[in-house]
Amino acid sequence: MEFSQYDTDALLYITNRPPLVFTEGQGMWLTDHTGKRYLDYLQGWAVNCLGHSPQCVQDALTAQAKKLINPSPAFYNEPMVSLASALTANSCFDRVFFANSGAEANESAIKLARKWGQKTPNEKGESRHEIITFDHSFHGRTLATMSASGKPGWDKIFAPQVSGFHKADLNDIATVENLITDRTVAVMLEPVQGEGGVIPASREFMQALRKLTKERKLLLIVDEVQSGMGRTGELFAYQLSGIEPDIMTLGKGIGGGVPLSAMLCKEEVACFEPGDQGGTYNGNPLMTAVGGAVLKALLEPGFLPGVREKGDYLRGELLKLTDRFGLAGERGKGLLRALKLGRAIGPQIVELARDMEPVGLLLNSPRPDLLRFMPALNVSTEEIDQMIAMLAEVLEKVEKQG
Ligand SMILES: *Cc1c(COP(=O)(O)O)cnc(C)c1O
């Protein structure tokens, strides 16, 4: 079919999409409506941790679809219970609430923190509800999570914001301390800021934050929607800094491509009462069955060490590109990495890479001077080499164009 034959105008305009319609995906590769193939370093936005349409996800979906799709969230079901216990067994948390998107998991964490702040009032007997978040952070697109986010301009677009979120600077503990009032209940951060440009919180900062929040009786919430589920080479990024948060949210990778998210918390914080939180699809067996299969794959012996190896390899190759083209370096953890371009050529590179023939390359530029890489966690070194070779070709073109 020709692109013009698709009625794309039937979709509400929300973003500029290229004139392509994707029809198939397998591993690191996507195919469009003309049959052209693309090496995909977006993977549904760091969602497909095992690549496109992995066998274990196909199998879990088909097997569960034949058995039970939705008995309602008012009842237990097997995949819901077994995924929750696998998550608590492999983390420092005791309780799990499932939802459908990262924003919803974060919304849930915010609600839980506010509830806990009502149960643990300040010295004047007032409930606490303020949450300290960070500049350039991203927590989702609901009103509360947009208000929590530190994306430039987001304080205005759907004003008024949900109140009670104050922004500190990542890796600067004094800015956090300065924002604490007798109404503060929690500090919430991404252990690696993803949309903000792949900026890791340092180990020292995470440890200082844990110490400060303990001293001031505040909750520490980690948004691991992007950094969790093996992305950094540990199952969860908080493990990189040797601390235990009170609440963690997961999304993206947990479903291996299907809509699934989770909020996990420690027993001491688990203060929801019936009616406080819910959702029609929470813990539905179709999605949690997939989550169970994905987690099992990530926990296979050698899988996470493989992510660390491939992350190191990608880092080395990005540093070679940096030297060769006089770029500004790289940063990241595991297989969440960024190449610093030193100038605003990101969008141009994204377009040129996509339009390469006979195969294209899909890249992301979260900031004009940066490229972000979020391959499948089982990407091969050959697929890294191929991407680097294609990117080098594009960088040569950009250099020639001046
Ligand atoms: C993507 C993302 C979200 C939002 O997840 P959705 O599933 O799009 O709602 C929240 N936090 C972080 C860190 C993310 O990367």
Tab-separated table of N, CA, C and O and ligand atoms in Angstrom, residues 45 47 100-106 138-142 145 190 192-195 223-227 249 251-252 260-261 372, ligand 1:
chain	number	residue	atom	x	y	z
A	45	TRP	N	10.517	2.923	22.731
A	45	TRP	CA	10.906	3.850	23.819
A	45	TRP	C	11.379	3.070	25.049
A	45	TRP	O	10.810	3.200	26.128
A	47	VAL	N	11.004	0.099	25.758
A	47	VAL	CA	9.930	-0.756	26.250
A	47	VAL	C	10.219	-2.234	25.954
A	47	VAL	O	10.052	-3.098	26.812
A	100	ASN	N	-1.237	0.165	34.398
A	100	ASN	CA	-1.094	-0.039	32.950
A	100	ASN	C	-0.067	0.844	32.268
A	100	ASN	O	0.326	0.584	31.146
A	101	SER	N	0.347	1.917	32.937
A	101	SER	CA	1.338	2.812	32.331
A	101	SER	C	2.242	3.351	33.425
A	101	SER	O	1.897	3.306	34.619
A	102	GLY	N	3.379	3.887	32.995
A	102	GLY	CA	4.322	4.453	33.950
A	102	GLY	C	3.704	5.610	34.721
A	102	GLY	O	3.880	5.735	35.938
A	103	ALA	N	2.966	6.468	33.999
A	103	ALA	CA	2.338	7.618	34.637
A	103	ALA	C	1.402	7.166	35.751
A	103	ALA	O	1.382	7.745	36.841
A	104	GLU	N	0.648	6.126	35.466
A	104	GLU	CA	-0.311	5.620	36.454
A	104	GLU	C	0.392	5.023	37.676
A	104	GLU	O	-0.085	5.170	38.812
A	105	ALA	N	1.501	4.357	37.457
A	105	ALA	CA	2.271	3.811	38.587
A	105	ALA	C	2.806	4.966	39.437
A	105	ALA	O	2.766	4.921	40.668
A	106	ASN	N	3.283	6.023	38.769
A	106	ASN	CA	3.785	7.190	39.514
A	106	ASN	C	2.665	7.913	40.241
A	106	ASN	O	2.842	8.381	41.371
A	138	PHE	N	11.280	13.429	34.324
A	138	PHE	CA	10.067	13.074	33.585
A	138	PHE	C	9.350	11.964	34.318
A	138	PHE	O	9.920	10.907	34.563
A	139	HIS	N	8.093	12.211	34.684
A	139	HIS	CA	7.344	11.208	35.430
A	139	HIS	C	6.031	10.805	34.776
A	139	HIS	O	5.297	9.990	35.337
A	140	GLY	N	5.709	11.370	33.604
A	140	GLY	CA	4.498	10.955	32.911
A	140	GLY	C	3.624	12.111	32.496
A	140	GLY	O	3.987	13.277	32.684
A	141	ARG	N	2.461	11.790	31.928
A	141	ARG	CA	1.624	12.799	31.285
A	141	ARG	C	0.237	12.967	31.894
A	141	ARG	O	-0.642	13.571	31.283
A	142	THR	N	-0.018	12.426	33.063
A	142	THR	CA	-1.247	12.792	33.764
A	142	THR	C	-0.991	14.147	34.417
A	142	THR	O	0.161	14.600	34.490
A	145	THR	N	1.473	13.814	37.386
A	145	THR	CA	2.847	13.430	37.021
A	145	THR	C	3.506	14.499	36.145
A	145	THR	O	4.718	14.668	36.188
A	190	GLU	N	14.248	9.868	39.326
A	190	GLU	CA	14.700	8.795	38.439
A	190	GLU	C	16.173	8.540	38.774
A	190	GLU	O	16.969	9.474	38.714
A	192	VAL	N	18.297	7.226	36.953
A	192	VAL	CA	18.944	7.764	35.758
A	192	VAL	C	17.868	8.557	35.030
A	192	VAL	O	16.874	7.980	34.591
A	193	GLN	N	18.037	9.882	34.933
A	193	GLN	CA	17.047	10.674	34.189
A	193	GLN	C	17.096	10.255	32.728
A	193	GLN	O	18.134	10.362	32.081
A	194	GLY	N	15.974	9.754	32.225
A	194	GLY	CA	15.936	9.228	30.853
A	194	GLY	C	15.613	10.298	29.836
A	194	GLY	O	16.476	10.710	29.051
A	195	GLU	N	14.366	10.794	29.866
A	195	GLU	CA	13.940	11.807	28.893
A	195	GLU	C	14.776	13.082	29.032
A	195	GLU	O	14.965	13.811	28.063
A	223	ASP	N	11.575	6.442	40.612
A	223	ASP	CA	10.823	6.188	39.382
A	223	ASP	C	11.747	5.402	38.457
A	223	ASP	O	12.641	5.964	37.828
A	224	GLU	N	11.526	4.088	38.431
A	224	GLU	CA	12.368	3.218	37.595
A	224	GLU	C	11.604	2.728	36.369
A	224	GLU	O	11.833	1.624	35.872
A	225	VAL	N	10.686	3.576	35.902
A	225	VAL	CA	9.909	3.207	34.717
A	225	VAL	C	10.848	2.951	33.534
A	225	VAL	O	10.639	2.027	32.752
A	226	GLN	N	11.907	3.773	33.429
A	226	GLN	CA	12.871	3.574	32.343
A	226	GLN	C	14.117	2.819	32.792
A	226	GLN	O	14.657	2.005	32.054
A	227	SER	N	14.575	3.062	34.027
A	227	SER	CA	15.857	2.496	34.467
A	227	SER	C	15.734	1.086	35.040
A	227	SER	O	16.740	0.401	35.194
A	249	THR	N	8.631	2.654	41.267
A	249	THR	CA	7.673	2.411	40.191
A	249	THR	C	8.383	1.784	39.000
A	249	THR	O	9.542	2.077	38.716
A	251	GLY	N	7.672	0.386	34.773
A	251	GLY	CA	6.804	0.469	33.596
A	251	GLY	C	7.616	-0.043	32.426
A	251	GLY	O	8.482	-0.903	32.598
A	252	LYS	N	7.395	0.505	31.270
A	252	LYS	CA	8.185	0.177	30.082
A	252	LYS	C	8.611	-1.302	30.052
A	252	LYS	O	7.789	-2.156	29.775
A	260	LEU	N	1.891	-2.575	30.885
A	260	LEU	CA	1.919	-3.083	32.258
A	260	LEU	C	2.848	-2.173	33.050
A	260	LEU	O	3.876	-1.745	32.542
A	261	SER	N	2.468	-1.852	34.274
A	261	SER	CA	3.348	-1.081	35.147
A	261	SER	C	3.089	-1.531	36.580
A	261	SER	O	2.148	-2.295	36.838
A	372	ARG	N	20.148	9.284	22.168
A	372	ARG	CA	19.945	8.284	23.221
A	372	ARG	C	19.812	6.902	22.588
A	372	ARG	O	19.162	6.744	21.564
B	1	LIG	C1	8.234	6.788	30.165
B	1	LIG	C2	8.370	7.247	31.552
B	1	LIG	C3	7.234	7.512	32.348
B	1	LIG	C4	5.825	7.477	31.803
B	1	LIG	O1	5.458	6.196	31.403
B	1	LIG	P1	4.126	6.021	30.506
B	1	LIG	O2	3.971	4.539	30.378
B	1	LIG	O3	4.393	6.719	29.211
B	1	LIG	O4	3.015	6.655	31.248
B	1	LIG	C5	7.437	7.851	33.666
B	1	LIG	N1	8.668	7.934	34.192
B	1	LIG	C6	9.776	7.682	33.461
B	1	LIG	C7	11.107	7.739	34.122
B	1	LIG	C8	9.667	7.342	32.114
B	1	LIG	O5	10.757	7.119	31.392
